[in-house]
mmCIF file of C-alpha atoms in Angstrom:
data_model
loop_
_atom_site.group_PDB
_atom_site.id
_atom_site.type_symbol
_atom_site.label_atom_id
_atom_site.label_comp_id
_atom_site.label_asym_id
_atom_site.label_seq_id
_atom_site.Cartn_x
_atom_site.Cartn_y
_atom_site.Cartn_z
ATOM 1 C CA MET A 249 -101.843 173.467 265.975
ATOM 2 C CA SER A 250 -105.499 174.144 266.722
ATOM 3 C CA ILE A 251 -108.739 175.554 265.313
ATOM 4 C CA THR A 252 -111.102 177.871 267.170
ATOM 5 C CA ALA A 253 -114.618 178.005 265.723
ATOM 6 C CA TYR A 254 -118.211 177.454 266.839
ATOM 7 C CA LYS A 255 -119.279 173.876 267.613
ATOM 8 C CA VAL A 256 -122.882 173.144 266.583
ATOM 9 C CA GLU A 257 -124.766 170.282 268.244
ATOM 10 C CA ALA A 258 -128.284 169.150 269.055
ATOM 11 C CA VAL A 259 -129.275 169.025 272.731
ATOM 12 C CA GLY A 260 -132.080 167.069 274.403
ATOM 13 C CA HIS A 261 -133.648 169.984 276.235
ATOM 14 C CA ASP A 262 -135.317 173.341 275.590
ATOM 15 C CA ARG A 263 -133.584 176.754 275.695
ATOM 16 C CA THR A 264 -134.087 177.082 279.460
ATOM 17 C CA GLY A 265 -132.412 173.720 280.090
ATOM 18 C CA LYS A 266 -135.355 172.639 282.258
ATOM 19 C CA ASP A 267 -137.496 170.543 279.871
ATOM 20 C CA PHE A 268 -135.765 167.259 278.973
ATOM 21 C CA GLY A 269 -138.890 165.631 277.470
ATOM 22 C CA TYR A 270 -137.567 165.421 273.894
ATOM 23 C CA VAL A 271 -137.044 162.305 271.775
ATOM 24 C CA ASN A 272 -133.513 161.032 271.104
ATOM 25 C CA ILE A 273 -132.305 159.231 268.010
ATOM 26 C CA MET A 274 -129.645 156.539 267.776
ATOM 27 C CA TYR A 275 -127.723 154.698 265.121
ATOM 28 C CA ARG A 276 -128.998 151.227 264.363
ATOM 29 C CA TYR A 277 -127.119 148.667 266.395
ATOM 30 C CA GLY A 278 -126.597 144.937 266.096
ATOM 31 C CA ASN A 279 -124.073 143.535 263.656
ATOM 32 C CA LYS A 280 -124.025 146.795 261.718
ATOM 33 C CA LYS A 281 -121.485 149.489 262.514
ATOM 34 C CA SER A 282 -122.563 153.088 262.092
ATOM 35 C CA CYS A 283 -121.209 154.847 259.052
ATOM 36 C CA PRO A 284 -117.989 156.648 260.048
ATOM 37 C CA ARG A 285 -118.572 159.568 257.674
ATOM 38 C CA PRO A 286 -121.945 160.565 256.173
ATOM 39 C CA ASP A 287 -120.474 160.966 252.681
ATOM 40 C CA GLN A 288 -119.319 157.311 252.775
ATOM 41 C CA CYS A 289 -122.770 155.729 253.157
ATOM 42 C CA GLU A 290 -125.946 155.785 251.091
ATOM 43 C CA LYS A 291 -128.274 156.448 254.042
ATOM 44 C CA MET A 292 -127.807 156.848 257.803
ATOM 45 C CA GLU A 293 -129.373 153.816 259.544
ATOM 46 C CA VAL A 294 -131.247 155.054 262.625
ATOM 47 C CA MET A 295 -134.000 154.283 265.119
ATOM 48 C CA TRP A 296 -135.668 156.042 268.052
ATOM 49 C CA ALA A 297 -133.632 155.808 271.264
ATOM 50 C CA ASP A 298 -135.285 154.141 274.255
ATOM 51 C CA GLU A 299 -132.746 155.686 276.645
ATOM 52 C CA SER A 300 -132.030 159.309 277.413
ATOM 53 C CA VAL A 301 -128.673 160.914 276.782
ATOM 54 C CA TYR A 302 -128.945 162.256 280.335
ATOM 55 C CA GLY A 303 -129.644 158.879 281.980
ATOM 56 C CA PRO A 304 -132.942 157.530 283.368
ATOM 57 C CA PRO A 305 -135.793 158.013 282.898
ATOM 58 C CA ALA A 306 -136.290 157.328 279.189
ATOM 59 C CA PRO A 307 -136.520 160.402 276.947
ATOM 60 C CA GLY A 308 -139.861 162.078 276.323
ATOM 61 C CA SER A 309 -141.976 162.190 273.188
ATOM 62 C CA LYS A 310 -141.651 165.857 272.155
ATOM 63 C CA VAL A 311 -139.996 166.479 268.804
ATOM 64 C CA GLY A 312 -137.617 169.443 268.856
ATOM 65 C CA ASP A 313 -136.173 171.462 265.976
ATOM 66 C CA PHE A 314 -133.039 169.317 266.259
ATOM 67 C CA ILE A 315 -132.856 165.769 267.633
ATOM 68 C CA GLN A 316 -130.086 164.725 270.008
ATOM 69 C CA THR A 317 -128.147 161.570 269.247
ATOM 70 C CA TRP A 318 -127.764 158.913 271.907
ATOM 71 C CA LEU A 319 -124.229 157.441 272.044
ATOM 72 C CA MET A 320 -122.839 159.446 269.149
ATOM 73 C CA GLY A 321 -119.259 158.290 269.604
ATOM 74 C CA SER A 322 -116.267 160.148 268.260
ATOM 75 C CA TRP A 323 -117.809 160.977 264.864
ATOM 76 C CA ASP A 324 -119.853 164.146 265.240
ATOM 77 C CA CYS A 325 -120.210 165.357 261.661
ATOM 78 C CA GLY A 326 -123.647 166.958 261.771
ATOM 79 C CA VAL A 327 -127.114 167.117 263.318
ATOM 80 C CA PHE A 328 -130.495 165.446 262.856
ATOM 81 C CA THR A 329 -133.196 167.968 261.965
ATOM 82 C CA HIS A 330 -136.456 168.441 260.065
ATOM 83 C CA ARG A 331 -136.172 168.505 256.270
ATOM 84 C CA GLU A 332 -137.575 172.069 256.015
ATOM 85 C CA ILE A 333 -135.065 173.378 258.601
ATOM 86 C CA ALA A 334 -132.204 171.649 256.776
ATOM 87 C CA GLN A 335 -133.326 173.201 253.486
ATOM 88 C CA ARG A 336 -133.580 176.671 255.048
ATOM 89 C CA LEU A 337 -130.062 176.343 256.492
ATOM 90 C CA MET A 338 -128.653 175.021 253.191
ATOM 91 C CA ASP A 339 -130.203 178.026 251.396
ATOM 92 C CA THR A 340 -128.646 180.428 253.933
ATOM 93 C CA PHE A 341 -125.167 178.952 254.538
ATOM 94 C CA THR A 342 -122.397 177.343 252.483
ATOM 95 C CA GLY A 343 -120.786 173.964 253.196
ATOM 96 C CA LEU A 344 -123.946 172.047 254.161
ATOM 97 C CA LYS A 345 -125.348 168.806 252.711
ATOM 98 C CA LEU A 346 -128.132 166.495 253.779
ATOM 99 C CA LYS A 347 -128.243 162.726 254.053
ATOM 100 C CA GLU A 348 -131.435 160.678 253.927
ATOM 101 C CA LEU A 349 -132.252 158.357 256.833
ATOM 102 C CA ALA A 350 -133.114 154.646 256.716
ATOM 103 C CA TRP A 351 -135.447 153.972 259.668
ATOM 104 C CA PHE A 352 -135.466 150.742 261.674
ATOM 105 C CA GLU A 353 -137.708 149.678 264.527
ATOM 106 C CA ASN A 354 -136.084 149.692 267.955
ATOM 107 C CA PRO A 355 -136.655 146.197 269.463
ATOM 108 C CA ARG A 356 -137.872 147.932 272.661
ATOM 109 C CA GLU A 357 -140.849 149.424 270.773
ATOM 110 C CA LYS A 358 -142.705 146.112 271.116
ATOM 111 C CA THR A 359 -140.917 144.494 274.088
ATOM 112 C CA LEU A 360 -140.159 145.660 277.632
ATOM 113 C CA LYS A 361 -136.623 145.299 279.096
ATOM 114 C CA ASN A 362 -137.792 142.183 280.979
ATOM 115 C CA GLY A 363 -138.756 140.564 277.633
ATOM 116 C CA LYS A 364 -142.536 140.825 278.071
ATOM 117 C CA PRO A 365 -144.633 142.304 275.248
ATOM 118 C CA ARG A 366 -145.428 146.007 275.642
ATOM 119 C CA ALA A 367 -149.106 146.631 276.512
ATOM 120 C CA ARG A 368 -149.173 150.246 275.275
ATOM 121 C CA ARG A 369 -147.143 152.555 273.051
ATOM 122 C CA ALA A 370 -143.706 153.455 274.434
ATOM 123 C CA LYS A 371 -143.522 156.943 275.993
ATOM 124 C CA TRP A 372 -140.209 157.660 274.267
ATOM 125 C CA LEU A 373 -141.615 157.399 270.731
ATOM 126 C CA PRO A 374 -142.336 160.737 269.003
ATOM 127 C CA ASP A 375 -145.734 162.317 269.578
ATOM 128 C CA ARG A 376 -146.121 163.048 265.838
ATOM 129 C CA GLU A 377 -144.840 162.004 262.411
ATOM 130 C CA VAL A 378 -141.663 163.817 261.383
ATOM 131 C CA ASP A 379 -139.600 164.028 258.211
ATOM 132 C CA LEU A 380 -136.020 164.092 259.462
ATOM 133 C CA VAL A 381 -132.679 164.229 257.654
ATOM 134 C CA TYR A 382 -129.028 164.387 258.721
ATOM 135 C CA LEU A 383 -127.449 167.803 258.056
ATOM 136 C CA TYR A 384 -123.650 167.750 257.798
ATOM 137 C CA SER A 385 -120.614 169.233 256.100
ATOM 138 C CA ASP A 386 -118.256 167.274 253.873
ATOM 139 C CA ARG A 387 -115.672 170.080 254.052
ATOM 140 C CA TYR A 388 -113.031 168.667 256.422
ATOM 141 C CA LEU A 389 -110.394 170.743 258.217
ATOM 142 C CA ASP A 390 -107.530 169.049 260.062
ATOM 143 C CA ALA A 391 -106.886 170.634 263.487
ATOM 144 C CA ARG A 392 -103.217 169.509 263.229
ATOM 145 C CA ASN A 393 -102.682 171.560 260.077
ATOM 146 C CA PRO A 394 -105.620 173.988 259.756
ATOM 147 C CA SER A 395 -106.400 175.806 256.548
ATOM 148 C CA PRO A 396 -108.796 178.771 256.353
ATOM 149 C CA ALA A 397 -112.474 177.804 256.316
ATOM 150 C CA GLU A 398 -113.788 178.486 252.817
ATOM 151 C CA THR A 399 -117.367 177.644 253.788
ATOM 152 C CA ASP A 400 -119.716 178.742 256.598
ATOM 153 C CA PHE A 401 -119.916 175.171 257.970
ATOM 154 C CA PHE A 402 -117.188 172.531 258.109
ATOM 155 C CA THR A 403 -116.131 169.403 259.992
ATOM 156 C CA VAL A 404 -112.960 169.574 262.072
ATOM 157 C CA THR A 405 -110.937 166.384 262.512
ATOM 158 C CA GLY A 406 -108.424 165.851 265.279
ATOM 159 C CA MET A 407 -106.663 163.159 267.272
ATOM 160 C CA ASP A 408 -107.733 162.384 270.838
ATOM 161 C CA ALA A 409 -107.854 159.413 273.215
ATOM 162 C CA TRP A 410 -110.301 157.578 270.882
ATOM 163 C CA GLY A 411 -108.208 158.111 267.753
ATOM 164 C CA VAL A 412 -109.657 160.420 265.115
ATOM 165 C CA SER A 413 -112.663 162.467 266.261
ATOM 166 C CA THR A 414 -114.761 165.028 264.407
ATOM 167 C CA TRP A 415 -116.708 168.151 265.356
ATOM 168 C CA PHE A 416 -119.441 169.906 263.331
ATOM 169 C CA MET A 417 -118.485 173.598 263.362
ATOM 170 C CA CYS A 418 -119.100 176.980 261.753
ATOM 171 C CA THR A 419 -117.483 180.389 261.420
ATOM 172 C CA PRO A 420 -118.221 183.198 263.943
ATOM 173 C CA GLU A 421 -120.348 185.002 261.314
ATOM 174 C CA ALA A 422 -122.419 181.870 260.639
ATOM 175 C CA ALA A 423 -122.773 181.255 264.396
ATOM 176 C CA GLU A 424 -124.167 184.758 264.905
ATOM 177 C CA LYS A 425 -126.791 184.233 262.163
ATOM 178 C CA LEU A 426 -127.634 180.719 263.397
ATOM 179 C CA ILE A 427 -128.128 181.902 267.002
ATOM 180 C CA ALA A 428 -130.391 184.733 265.736
ATOM 181 C CA MET A 429 -132.606 182.096 264.017
ATOM 182 C CA ASN A 430 -133.579 181.073 267.569
ATOM 183 C CA TYR A 431 -133.961 177.294 267.100
ATOM 184 C CA ASP A 432 -134.838 175.082 270.039
ATOM 185 C CA ASN A 433 -132.602 172.118 270.924
ATOM 186 C CA LEU A 434 -129.463 173.582 269.336
ATOM 187 C CA ALA A 435 -126.240 174.578 271.104
ATOM 188 C CA VAL A 436 -123.726 176.837 269.340
ATOM 189 C CA LYS A 437 -120.582 177.376 271.402
ATOM 190 C CA GLU A 438 -117.084 178.712 270.732
ATOM 191 C CA THR A 439 -114.645 175.804 271.031
ATOM 192 C CA THR A 440 -110.933 175.261 270.408
ATOM 193 C CA ILE A 441 -109.936 171.893 268.957
ATOM 194 C CA VAL A 442 -106.265 170.999 269.445
ATOM 195 C CA GLY A 443 -104.810 168.778 266.710
#
């Protein structure tokens, strides 16, 4: 079986695909594993990414409407965005929730890769203060045995080479409205997930 819907994800560039100078976010690493599902953890533990999703050089300092995640892994349940955008989307669409973030300092904020102390502020840190949240859906649809989407947004689960993976998706009607909202750093694309 399969599900065809619209995959929603943050991208690290502007609408033209030419400006890649936007900050990236990453899950806190170390001995902590990232939370597999947002509804299973109190807060998402995150920090600013010192590497770009697209490879060197490091990401820029511009803050987009949505923030791309570096090394997301197979769990793609939602997007990082500004609190006011998340609230606007939650007021407009069904099936959305937000999760608060717990911020940690990236060790590279104070130290260069060679271990020496950083003389000036890292270029990949945001150029302004931002109030971000994680916007996701806790309505799960199984691509192996799909049921009709009862909400505008939902998370599709399916099996692939990594085991269980997830995709943050919406209905065609929601996709049309979301595209018309004209947000930067957001890709909305029709996708078929095979179970």
